[in-house]
Amino acid sequence: MNKTAEKIFRVLPALLLCCTLTAGCSQQGQSDSDAQPEETQEAEEVKYTIDNIRDYVVGVDEPVELADGTKQPLINFDNAATTPPLKPVMEAIDNEMKMYGSIGRGFSEKSNHSTDLYREARETVMKYVNANLDTNTAIYVNSTTDGLNKLASALIESEDDIVLATRMEHHADDLPWRERCQVVYAEVDEQGRIIYDDMERLLDEYDGKIKYVCVTAASNVTGYITDVHRVAKMAHEHGAMIIVDGAQIVAHREFSMQGETPEEDIDFFVFSAHKMYSPYGGGAIVGPWDILDKHMPEFYGGGIVNIVTDSTVSYKHSPESYEAGSPNYAAVVGMAKAMEILKEVGFDAIEEHEKKLNARLIEGLKKIDNIIIYGDTENIDDRVGVVSFNFNDINSYIMAVNLAEKGGIATRRGAFCAHTYVWRLMGISDEEAQTFVNCIDMKTPGMIRVSFGIYNTEEEVDKFLEVLSSLVDESRETTKLSSEAKPEY
């Protein structure tokens, strides 16, 4: 047999089988076409609620390794620092990456698509904080810190300008002003609440010389919510504008830049997306475009100019003039989606949930010996989900490490980038505080902070209290044995 014939005999069985299968498929296809097709059931659209949102949080059940080598899911009580992203937020970002192109400068379908979404999201941001769409614009920033620095660099025109802040402020709403102009501070009371009468006193004392009043909407240390519309009215009556640090409010309470009267309206509102379940940084400044248009931040580069020549520069109007460089498109997409989901969950439900967690935690903490709970522990309705505490006889650094390594519980320990506020609550003088190099070890003072997200549960609070109680004796003994550990720290 020659080689050609041999090849034919080798493939002939396979050819016959293929023909048979093809005929069978043809007959089956004809039979199927005669039958009534089954109805295709569409996937049910998800309705996000406070009861099911935990199912849509990335990494919530991801195990972490403890000091003894065992693994268990982390209880994350460090949400005031940053929140885990939501799964639908990540999905939205992934989907948009398929059509991602350069923003505002490209000539392609992808570039046009990305540019349109990027610009449309400004309205989403402004609606989320109930800003007046006719007078305001939204400027994308990397974080609240970035936004407040940009505002400070743009709005402060002289080192003689005067800004009124409070002793509750995060460093992001203190240092950018302190480094550029004069800052005067309203005090807080013994429980840590802002003294509004002190703000009024300073506004009267400076008699129209204060240009901006800068205040946090919610404290990252005690969770206190500021009556920013009351502050806005005071500021406007004295010829000042109000700037609100919204980092700790946007994922916890519904926020409106518009007050009951125009005098109570918020002028500038700044916040971060990474504290509202969206990754990759991001955030926004929302403020009046005509005021922003009169100033330029100290950030320059591509995308903010109309034309540059050897001797002249023509800059674009706001918001573009504040967004030099290639935009963080993924952050914008994620932020807009996170806003959509938070509104669907509902801020009434979020507030009620946080109040339950706060009350359960505070009542549990009160039962532990030698504990110090900062802030008002009786009237807690004006607190978002943040509770900070300490012990008289246990170093807070030692306890926080034990909670993480032996209990699988993430808290925050330190002064939370709000040093002057923390020192006041802890009763530490300015002179003593000046001797501290940092707030990240057992030799320097700090608090332990629990901060809740919308996905945390009452069961997690109970577990935390159980673990905390079980670690008290061990942590107390370690504090005694360590030469560097100050019990009151």
Short mmCIF file of C-alpha atoms in Angstrom, two decimals:
data_model
loop_
_atom_site.label_atom_id
_atom_site.label_comp_id
_atom_site.label_asym_id
_atom_site.label_seq_id
_atom_site.Cartn_x
_atom_site.Cartn_y
_atom_site.Cartn_z
CA MET A 1 0.00 0.00 0.00
CA ASN A 2 1.45 3.40 -0.96
CA LYS A 3 1.59 6.30 1.50
CA THR A 4 -1.40 8.13 -0.02
CA ALA A 5 -3.71 5.12 0.37
CA GLU A 6 -2.42 4.58 3.88
CA LYS A 7 -3.38 8.13 4.84
CA ILE A 8 -6.89 7.67 3.40
CA PHE A 9 -7.50 4.52 5.44
CA ARG A 10 -6.27 6.27 8.60
CA VAL A 11 -8.66 9.24 8.32
CA LEU A 12 -11.65 7.37 6.84
CA PRO A 13 -13.14 6.26 10.23
CA ALA A 14 -12.89 9.79 11.56
CA LEU A 15 -14.61 11.16 8.46
CA LEU A 16 -17.46 8.66 8.75
CA LEU A 17 -17.92 9.52 12.47
CA CYS A 18 -17.94 13.22 11.71
CA CYS A 19 -20.61 12.77 9.04
CA THR A 20 -22.75 10.74 11.43
CA LEU A 21 -22.48 13.35 14.14
CA THR A 22 -23.26 16.14 11.68
CA ALA A 23 -26.39 14.38 10.51
CA GLY A 24 -27.45 13.80 14.09
CA CYS A 25 -26.87 17.44 14.94
CA SER A 26 -28.89 18.49 11.90
CA GLN A 27 -31.81 16.30 12.90
CA GLN A 28 -31.60 17.45 16.53
CA GLY A 29 -31.46 21.06 15.39
CA GLN A 30 -34.55 20.53 13.25
CA SER A 31 -36.34 18.90 16.18
CA ASP A 32 -35.33 21.74 18.51
CA SER A 33 -36.54 24.35 16.05
CA ASP A 34 -39.95 22.72 15.97
CA ALA A 35 -40.17 22.77 19.77
CA GLN A 36 -41.35 25.86 21.69
CA PRO A 37 -38.29 27.79 22.97
CA GLU A 38 -37.97 28.16 26.73
CA GLU A 39 -38.32 31.66 28.11
CA THR A 40 -34.99 33.24 28.98
CA GLN A 41 -35.02 34.41 32.58
CA GLU A 42 -33.20 37.68 33.06
CA ALA A 43 -30.95 38.12 36.05
CA GLU A 44 -32.78 39.86 38.85
CA GLU A 45 -31.57 43.41 39.44
CA VAL A 46 -29.89 43.84 42.81
CA LYS A 47 -31.43 46.23 45.30
CA TYR A 48 -28.72 47.37 47.71
CA THR A 49 -29.85 47.69 51.32
CA ILE A 50 -28.24 48.02 54.72
CA ASP A 51 -29.13 44.37 55.31
CA ASN A 52 -27.39 42.93 52.23
CA ILE A 53 -24.60 45.44 51.53
CA ARG A 54 -22.03 43.27 53.33
CA ASP A 55 -22.38 40.74 50.50
CA TYR A 56 -21.07 43.37 48.08
CA VAL A 57 -17.94 44.49 49.95
CA VAL A 58 -14.59 43.40 48.54
CA GLY A 59 -12.46 41.24 50.86
CA VAL A 60 -14.82 41.31 53.81
CA ASP A 61 -14.38 37.57 54.43
CA GLU A 62 -10.73 37.34 53.35
CA PRO A 63 -8.81 35.50 56.10
CA VAL A 64 -5.75 37.03 57.74
CA GLU A 65 -3.06 35.18 59.68
CA LEU A 66 -2.87 35.76 63.44
CA ALA A 67 0.16 35.53 65.71
CA ASP A 68 -0.58 31.89 66.59
CA GLY A 69 -0.63 30.86 62.92
CA THR A 70 -4.40 30.46 62.67
CA LYS A 71 -6.44 32.35 60.10
CA GLN A 72 -9.76 34.13 60.32
CA PRO A 73 -11.59 36.96 58.52
CA LEU A 74 -10.51 40.38 59.69
CA ILE A 75 -12.98 42.50 61.64
CA ASN A 76 -12.33 45.87 60.05
CA PHE A 77 -13.06 48.72 62.44
CA ASP A 78 -10.74 51.19 60.72
CA ASN A 79 -13.16 52.66 58.20
CA ALA A 80 -12.51 56.29 59.14
CA ALA A 81 -9.03 55.87 57.65
CA THR A 82 -10.23 54.19 54.46
CA THR A 83 -13.06 51.92 53.42
CA PRO A 84 -12.89 48.72 51.38
CA PRO A 85 -14.32 49.08 47.88
CA LEU A 86 -17.72 47.79 46.87
CA LYS A 87 -17.89 45.00 44.29
CA PRO A 88 -20.25 46.90 41.95
CA VAL A 89 -17.85 49.85 42.11
CA MET A 90 -14.99 47.62 40.96
CA GLU A 91 -17.19 46.13 38.25
CA ALA A 92 -18.13 49.59 36.99
CA ILE A 93 -14.46 50.57 36.82
CA ASP A 94 -13.53 47.35 35.01
CA ASN A 95 -16.33 47.84 32.46
CA GLU A 96 -15.34 51.43 31.77
CA MET A 97 -11.72 50.47 31.25
CA LYS A 98 -12.80 48.72 28.04
CA MET A 99 -13.68 52.12 26.59
CA TYR A 100 -11.01 54.15 28.33
CA GLY A 101 -9.27 56.86 26.35
CA SER A 102 -7.51 60.15 27.03
CA ILE A 103 -9.75 62.76 28.62
CA GLY A 104 -10.51 65.91 26.67
CA ARG A 105 -7.61 65.64 24.25
CA GLY A 106 -8.09 62.56 22.11
CA PHE A 107 -9.74 61.99 18.74
CA SER A 108 -11.33 58.58 19.05
CA GLU A 109 -14.55 56.94 20.08
CA LYS A 110 -12.96 55.78 23.34
CA SER A 111 -11.61 59.22 24.14
CA ASN A 112 -14.99 60.81 23.44
CA HIS A 113 -16.77 58.24 25.60
CA SER A 114 -14.39 58.73 28.54
CA THR A 115 -14.53 62.50 28.24
CA ASP A 116 -18.34 62.52 28.25
CA LEU A 117 -18.54 60.31 31.34
CA TYR A 118 -15.84 62.31 33.12
CA ARG A 119 -17.75 65.54 32.57
CA GLU A 120 -21.19 64.10 33.32
CA ALA A 121 -19.94 62.80 36.67
CA ARG A 122 -19.48 66.39 37.87
CA GLU A 123 -23.25 66.74 37.98
CA THR A 124 -23.52 63.43 39.84
CA VAL A 125 -21.11 64.77 42.47
CA MET A 126 -22.96 68.07 42.84
CA LYS A 127 -26.35 66.38 43.12
CA TYR A 128 -24.97 64.02 45.76
CA VAL A 129 -24.23 66.98 48.06
CA ASN A 130 -27.25 68.99 46.88
CA ALA A 131 -25.22 71.84 45.46
CA ASN A 132 -26.82 74.54 43.36
CA LEU A 133 -26.11 73.37 39.81
CA ASP A 134 -26.44 76.88 38.40
CA THR A 135 -23.73 78.44 40.55
CA ASN A 136 -21.39 75.60 41.51
CA THR A 137 -18.91 73.31 39.84
CA ALA A 138 -17.11 70.16 40.92
CA ILE A 139 -13.33 69.86 40.71
CA TYR A 140 -11.78 66.42 40.87
CA VAL A 141 -8.95 65.95 43.37
CA ASN A 142 -6.92 63.04 44.73
CA SER A 143 -8.23 63.30 48.29
CA THR A 144 -9.64 65.73 50.84
CA THR A 145 -6.07 66.72 51.72
CA ASP A 146 -5.28 67.43 48.08
CA GLY A 147 -8.49 69.42 47.68
CA LEU A 148 -7.97 71.59 50.76
CA ASN A 149 -4.38 72.28 49.75
CA LYS A 150 -5.52 73.33 46.28
CA LEU A 151 -8.15 75.60 47.78
CA ALA A 152 -5.68 77.14 50.19
CA SER A 153 -3.13 77.72 47.45
CA ALA A 154 -5.78 79.38 45.30
CA LEU A 155 -7.84 81.40 47.77
CA ILE A 156 -5.16 82.79 50.09
CA GLU A 157 -3.80 85.95 48.53
CA SER A 158 -1.66 87.29 51.36
CA GLU A 159 0.02 86.05 54.51
CA ASP A 160 -2.06 88.70 56.26
CA ASP A 161 -5.30 86.93 55.31
CA ILE A 162 -7.12 85.54 58.36
CA VAL A 163 -8.81 82.15 58.53
CA LEU A 164 -10.97 80.89 61.40
CA ALA A 165 -10.66 77.17 62.13
CA THR A 166 -11.39 75.01 65.20
CA ARG A 167 -9.35 72.83 67.51
CA MET A 168 -11.31 69.83 66.22
CA GLU A 169 -9.78 69.99 62.75
CA HIS A 170 -7.84 67.27 60.97
CA HIS A 171 -4.38 68.40 59.88
CA ALA A 172 -5.68 68.60 56.31
CA ASP A 173 -7.97 71.46 57.36
CA ASP A 174 -5.37 73.16 59.51
CA LEU A 175 -1.85 73.00 58.09
CA PRO A 176 -2.63 74.24 54.52
CA TRP A 177 -3.99 77.45 56.07
CA ARG A 178 -1.42 77.68 58.87
CA GLU A 179 1.42 77.57 56.32
CA ARG A 180 -0.02 80.39 54.18
CA CYS A 181 -1.75 82.90 56.43
CA GLN A 182 -2.92 83.74 59.95
CA VAL A 183 -5.22 81.20 61.60
CA VAL A 184 -7.32 81.74 64.70
CA TYR A 185 -8.98 78.80 66.44
CA ALA A 186 -12.30 78.33 68.16
CA GLU A 187 -12.07 76.04 71.16
CA VAL A 188 -13.85 72.79 72.00
CA ASP A 189 -15.54 71.99 75.31
CA GLU A 190 -14.57 69.29 77.81
CA GLN A 191 -16.47 66.62 75.89
CA GLY A 192 -14.87 67.69 72.60
CA ARG A 193 -17.75 69.52 70.93
CA ILE A 194 -17.10 72.79 69.09
CA ILE A 195 -18.00 75.88 71.11
CA TYR A 196 -20.11 77.85 68.63
CA ASP A 197 -20.13 80.90 70.90
CA ASP A 198 -16.34 80.97 70.65
CA MET A 199 -16.60 81.05 66.87
CA GLU A 200 -19.05 83.93 67.15
CA ARG A 201 -16.74 85.72 69.58
CA LEU A 202 -13.79 85.50 67.18
CA LEU A 203 -15.86 86.64 64.21
CA ASP A 204 -16.99 89.66 66.24
CA GLU A 205 -13.49 90.34 67.53
CA TYR A 206 -11.93 90.41 64.07
CA ASP A 207 -14.80 92.54 62.75
CA GLY A 208 -14.99 91.46 59.10
CA LYS A 209 -11.28 90.67 58.69
CA ILE A 210 -11.77 86.88 58.65
CA LYS A 211 -11.99 85.75 55.02
CA TYR A 212 -12.73 82.03 55.43
CA VAL A 213 -14.17 79.83 58.16
CA CYS A 214 -12.87 76.25 57.90
CA VAL A 215 -14.63 73.49 59.79
CA THR A 216 -15.04 69.73 59.67
CA ALA A 217 -18.49 68.27 59.06
CA ALA A 218 -17.74 65.28 61.30
CA SER A 219 -14.78 64.55 63.57
CA ASN A 220 -12.52 61.61 62.79
CA VAL A 221 -11.74 61.33 66.52
CA THR A 222 -15.11 61.52 68.29
CA GLY A 223 -17.52 61.34 65.37
CA TYR A 224 -19.23 64.59 66.37
CA ILE A 225 -21.29 66.15 63.60
CA THR A 226 -20.87 69.91 63.22
CA ASP A 227 -23.88 72.12 62.56
CA VAL A 228 -22.18 73.54 59.48
CA HIS A 229 -25.23 75.52 58.37
CA ARG A 230 -25.23 77.36 61.68
CA VAL A 231 -21.54 78.10 61.15
CA ALA A 232 -22.25 79.21 57.56
CA LYS A 233 -24.81 81.75 58.74
CA MET A 234 -22.36 83.16 61.30
CA ALA A 235 -19.60 83.35 58.69
CA HIS A 236 -21.75 85.07 56.09
CA GLU A 237 -23.06 87.61 58.60
CA HIS A 238 -19.44 88.64 59.17
CA GLY A 239 -18.45 88.74 55.50
CA ALA A 240 -16.59 85.40 55.45
CA MET A 241 -17.04 82.30 53.32
CA ILE A 242 -17.26 78.77 54.74
CA ILE A 243 -15.13 75.79 53.72
CA VAL A 244 -16.24 72.38 54.96
CA ASP A 245 -14.02 69.31 55.32
CA GLY A 246 -16.49 66.58 54.39
CA ALA A 247 -14.20 63.54 54.56
CA GLN A 248 -15.99 61.89 57.49
CA ILE A 249 -19.58 62.77 56.56
CA VAL A 250 -20.09 61.72 52.93
CA ALA A 251 -20.53 57.99 53.61
CA HIS A 252 -22.43 58.42 56.88
CA ARG A 253 -25.08 61.12 56.53
CA GLU A 254 -26.98 62.81 53.74
CA PHE A 255 -25.31 66.17 53.16
CA SER A 256 -26.76 69.30 51.61
CA MET A 257 -24.72 72.32 50.65
CA GLN A 258 -27.96 74.29 50.54
CA GLY A 259 -29.36 75.41 53.87
CA GLU A 260 -32.88 76.41 54.77
CA THR A 261 -31.97 79.97 53.74
CA PRO A 262 -29.26 81.29 51.38
CA GLU A 263 -27.37 82.62 54.41
CA GLU A 264 -26.92 79.01 55.58
CA ASP A 265 -25.54 77.70 52.26
CA ILE A 266 -22.10 76.08 52.22
CA ASP A 267 -19.59 77.81 49.95
CA PHE A 268 -16.98 75.05 49.54
CA PHE A 269 -17.24 71.35 50.32
CA VAL A 270 -14.28 68.95 50.01
CA PHE A 271 -14.21 65.17 50.41
CA SER A 272 -12.46 61.89 49.50
CA ALA A 273 -13.87 58.94 47.55
CA HIS A 274 -11.71 56.36 49.36
CA LYS A 275 -13.75 56.93 52.51
CA MET A 276 -16.95 56.08 50.64
CA TYR A 277 -16.13 52.62 49.26
CA SER A 278 -14.34 53.62 46.07
CA PRO A 279 -10.63 52.81 45.49
CA TYR A 280 -7.84 54.55 43.57
CA GLY A 281 -7.98 57.79 45.54
CA GLY A 282 -10.23 60.46 44.14
CA GLY A 283 -12.48 63.10 45.61
CA ALA A 284 -13.85 66.52 44.83
CA ILE A 285 -14.10 70.19 45.67
CA VAL A 286 -17.58 71.57 45.14
CA GLY A 287 -17.83 75.34 45.14
CA PRO A 288 -18.97 78.46 43.27
CA TRP A 289 -17.39 78.53 39.85
CA ASP A 290 -17.20 82.32 39.70
CA ILE A 291 -15.09 82.49 42.89
CA LEU A 292 -12.92 79.58 41.78
CA ASP A 293 -12.54 81.21 38.39
CA LYS A 294 -10.93 84.28 39.95
CA HIS A 295 -8.12 82.23 41.50
CA MET A 296 -5.48 79.76 40.38
CA PRO A 297 -4.07 76.95 42.55
CA GLU A 298 -0.32 76.36 42.69
CA PHE A 299 -0.59 73.34 40.39
CA TYR A 300 0.40 73.76 36.76
CA GLY A 301 0.73 71.55 33.72
CA GLY A 302 -1.09 70.16 30.73
CA GLY A 303 -4.82 70.46 30.26
CA ILE A 304 -5.31 73.80 32.04
CA VAL A 305 -4.30 76.21 29.27
CA ASN A 306 -5.83 77.65 26.13
CA ILE A 307 -2.53 78.67 24.60
CA VAL A 308 1.11 79.09 25.64
CA THR A 309 3.62 81.27 23.81
CA ASP A 310 7.18 82.27 24.59
CA SER A 311 5.99 85.16 26.71
CA THR A 312 2.32 84.57 27.59
CA VAL A 313 -0.02 81.96 29.06
CA SER A 314 -3.80 81.89 28.70
CA TYR A 315 -5.47 79.64 31.28
CA LYS A 316 -8.81 77.88 31.03
CA HIS A 317 -11.69 78.60 33.36
CA SER A 318 -12.61 76.44 36.36
CA PRO A 319 -12.97 73.54 36.85
CA GLU A 320 -10.35 72.71 34.18
CA SER A 321 -7.87 75.24 35.57
CA TYR A 322 -7.68 73.19 38.79
CA GLU A 323 -7.07 69.82 37.10
CA ALA A 324 -3.57 69.90 35.65
CA GLY A 325 -2.27 66.63 34.22
CA SER A 326 -3.95 63.40 33.18
CA PRO A 327 -7.11 62.80 35.23
CA ASN A 328 -7.65 59.85 37.55
CA TYR A 329 -10.49 58.51 35.43
CA ALA A 330 -10.90 55.26 37.38
CA ALA A 331 -11.43 57.23 40.60
CA VAL A 332 -14.12 59.36 38.98
CA VAL A 333 -15.98 56.31 37.67
CA GLY A 334 -15.75 54.59 41.04
CA MET A 335 -16.81 57.65 43.00
CA ALA A 336 -19.93 58.17 40.89
CA LYS A 337 -20.93 54.51 41.25
CA ALA A 338 -20.31 54.55 45.01
CA MET A 339 -22.57 57.59 45.32
CA GLU A 340 -25.30 55.79 43.45
CA ILE A 341 -25.10 52.77 45.77
CA LEU A 342 -24.95 54.78 49.01
CA LYS A 343 -28.07 56.71 48.00
CA GLU A 344 -29.81 53.43 47.19
CA VAL A 345 -28.91 51.95 50.58
CA GLY A 346 -30.35 55.13 52.07
CA PHE A 347 -28.88 57.51 54.61
CA ASP A 348 -31.74 57.07 57.04
CA ALA A 349 -30.91 53.36 57.18
CA ILE A 350 -27.18 54.07 57.44
CA GLU A 351 -27.72 56.52 60.31
CA GLU A 352 -29.97 54.13 62.22
CA HIS A 353 -27.46 51.30 61.72
CA GLU A 354 -24.53 53.38 62.98
CA LYS A 355 -26.44 54.53 66.04
CA LYS A 356 -27.14 50.91 66.97
CA LEU A 357 -23.47 49.99 66.59
CA ASN A 358 -22.31 53.05 68.54
CA ALA A 359 -24.74 52.40 71.39
CA ARG A 360 -23.85 48.71 71.58
CA LEU A 361 -20.13 49.43 71.61
CA ILE A 362 -20.27 52.27 74.14
CA GLU A 363 -22.45 50.31 76.55
CA GLY A 364 -20.08 47.34 76.28
CA LEU A 365 -16.99 49.47 76.84
CA LYS A 366 -18.50 50.99 79.97
CA LYS A 367 -18.47 47.55 81.60
CA ILE A 368 -14.68 47.20 81.31
CA ASP A 369 -12.58 48.39 84.26
CA ASN A 370 -10.31 51.44 83.99
CA ILE A 371 -11.54 52.42 80.53
CA ILE A 372 -11.75 56.00 79.24
CA ILE A 373 -14.25 56.73 76.46
CA TYR A 374 -13.74 60.07 74.75
CA GLY A 375 -16.68 62.29 73.95
CA ASP A 376 -20.25 62.25 75.18
CA THR A 377 -21.36 58.69 75.94
CA GLU A 378 -24.95 59.56 76.90
CA ASN A 379 -26.18 61.88 74.16
CA ILE A 380 -24.72 60.16 71.09
CA ASP A 381 -27.18 61.15 68.36
CA ASP A 382 -24.75 63.74 66.97
CA ARG A 383 -22.00 61.16 66.36
CA VAL A 384 -21.24 59.18 63.22
CA GLY A 385 -19.84 55.68 63.71
CA VAL A 386 -16.61 56.64 65.48
CA VAL A 387 -15.69 55.81 69.10
CA SER A 388 -12.26 56.42 70.62
CA PHE A 389 -11.15 55.05 73.98
CA ASN A 390 -8.22 54.35 76.25
CA PHE A 391 -7.28 52.74 79.57
CA ASN A 392 -5.87 54.24 82.75
CA ASP A 393 -3.44 51.36 83.18
CA ILE A 394 -2.84 49.89 79.70
CA ASN A 395 -0.68 51.38 76.99
CA SER A 396 -2.92 51.92 73.95
CA TYR A 397 -0.19 50.86 71.50
CA ILE A 398 0.16 47.48 73.22
CA MET A 399 -3.60 46.91 73.24
CA ALA A 400 -4.03 47.88 69.57
CA VAL A 401 -1.24 45.51 68.51
CA ASN A 402 -2.79 42.68 70.53
CA LEU A 403 -6.21 43.32 69.02
CA ALA A 404 -4.72 42.97 65.55
CA GLU A 405 -2.26 40.13 66.06
CA LYS A 406 -4.27 38.00 68.49
CA GLY A 407 -7.85 38.99 67.76
CA GLY A 408 -7.82 39.75 64.05
CA ILE A 409 -9.38 43.16 64.65
CA ALA A 410 -8.28 46.29 62.81
CA THR A 411 -8.49 49.52 64.79
CA ARG A 412 -6.52 52.75 64.57
CA ARG A 413 -4.16 53.84 67.32
CA GLY A 414 -2.56 57.25 67.67
CA ALA A 415 -3.64 60.87 67.35
CA PHE A 416 -5.36 60.39 63.97
CA CYS A 417 -3.79 63.42 62.25
CA ALA A 418 -5.76 65.62 64.65
CA HIS A 419 -3.09 66.15 67.28
CA THR A 420 -4.28 69.35 68.93
CA TYR A 421 -7.77 67.88 69.37
CA VAL A 422 -6.48 64.60 70.77
CA TRP A 423 -4.10 66.37 73.19
CA ARG A 424 -7.02 68.37 74.56
CA LEU A 425 -9.19 65.31 75.06
CA MET A 426 -6.33 63.46 76.74
CA GLY A 427 -5.43 66.40 78.96
CA ILE A 428 -1.92 66.79 77.51
CA SER A 429 -0.42 70.28 77.61
CA ASP A 430 1.08 71.97 74.60
CA GLU A 431 4.48 71.96 76.33
CA GLU A 432 4.36 68.20 76.90
CA ALA A 433 3.11 67.54 73.37
CA GLN A 434 6.12 69.34 71.91
CA THR A 435 8.36 66.59 73.30
CA PHE A 436 6.70 63.90 71.16
CA VAL A 437 8.51 62.91 67.99
CA ASN A 438 5.64 60.88 66.54
CA CYS A 439 2.48 59.05 67.53
CA ILE A 440 3.21 55.56 66.31
CA ASP A 441 4.83 53.80 69.24
CA MET A 442 4.25 53.09 72.92
CA LYS A 443 6.37 56.04 74.05
CA THR A 444 3.97 58.62 72.68
CA PRO A 445 0.31 59.11 73.59
CA GLY A 446 -2.60 57.92 71.59
CA MET A 447 -6.13 56.58 71.62
CA ILE A 448 -7.67 53.44 70.15
CA ARG A 449 -10.31 54.27 67.57
CA VAL A 450 -13.15 52.07 66.36
CA SER A 451 -14.80 53.39 63.21
CA PHE A 452 -17.70 51.64 61.53
CA GLY A 453 -18.60 51.06 57.91
CA ILE A 454 -22.07 50.31 56.55
CA TYR A 455 -21.16 46.62 56.37
CA ASN A 456 -20.14 46.14 60.01
CA THR A 457 -22.49 44.15 62.22
CA GLU A 458 -23.64 43.97 65.83
CA GLU A 459 -22.10 40.48 65.96
CA GLU A 460 -18.73 42.02 65.13
CA VAL A 461 -19.18 44.54 67.93
CA ASP A 462 -19.92 41.72 70.37
CA LYS A 463 -16.87 39.80 69.15
CA PHE A 464 -14.70 42.88 69.55
CA LEU A 465 -15.88 43.42 73.14
CA GLU A 466 -15.21 39.76 73.90
CA VAL A 467 -11.70 39.89 72.46
CA LEU A 468 -10.93 43.24 74.10
CA SER A 469 -11.98 41.92 77.51
CA SER A 470 -9.89 38.78 77.06
CA LEU A 471 -6.79 40.85 76.27
CA VAL A 472 -7.05 43.28 79.19
CA ASP A 473 -5.01 41.28 81.76
CA GLU A 474 -2.29 40.33 79.28
CA SER A 475 -1.99 43.88 77.93
CA ARG A 476 -1.91 45.31 81.44
CA GLU A 477 0.90 42.95 82.41
CA THR A 478 2.88 43.75 79.26
CA THR A 479 2.49 47.45 80.02
CA LYS A 480 3.90 46.93 83.52
CA LEU A 481 6.87 44.92 82.26
CA SER A 482 7.86 47.31 79.47
CA SER A 483 10.16 50.15 80.45
CA GLU A 484 9.02 52.23 77.47
CA ALA A 485 5.27 51.79 77.84
CA LYS A 486 3.49 54.56 79.71
CA PRO A 487 0.16 53.26 81.00
CA GLU A 488 -1.66 56.54 80.42
CA TYR A 489 -0.50 56.55 76.77
#
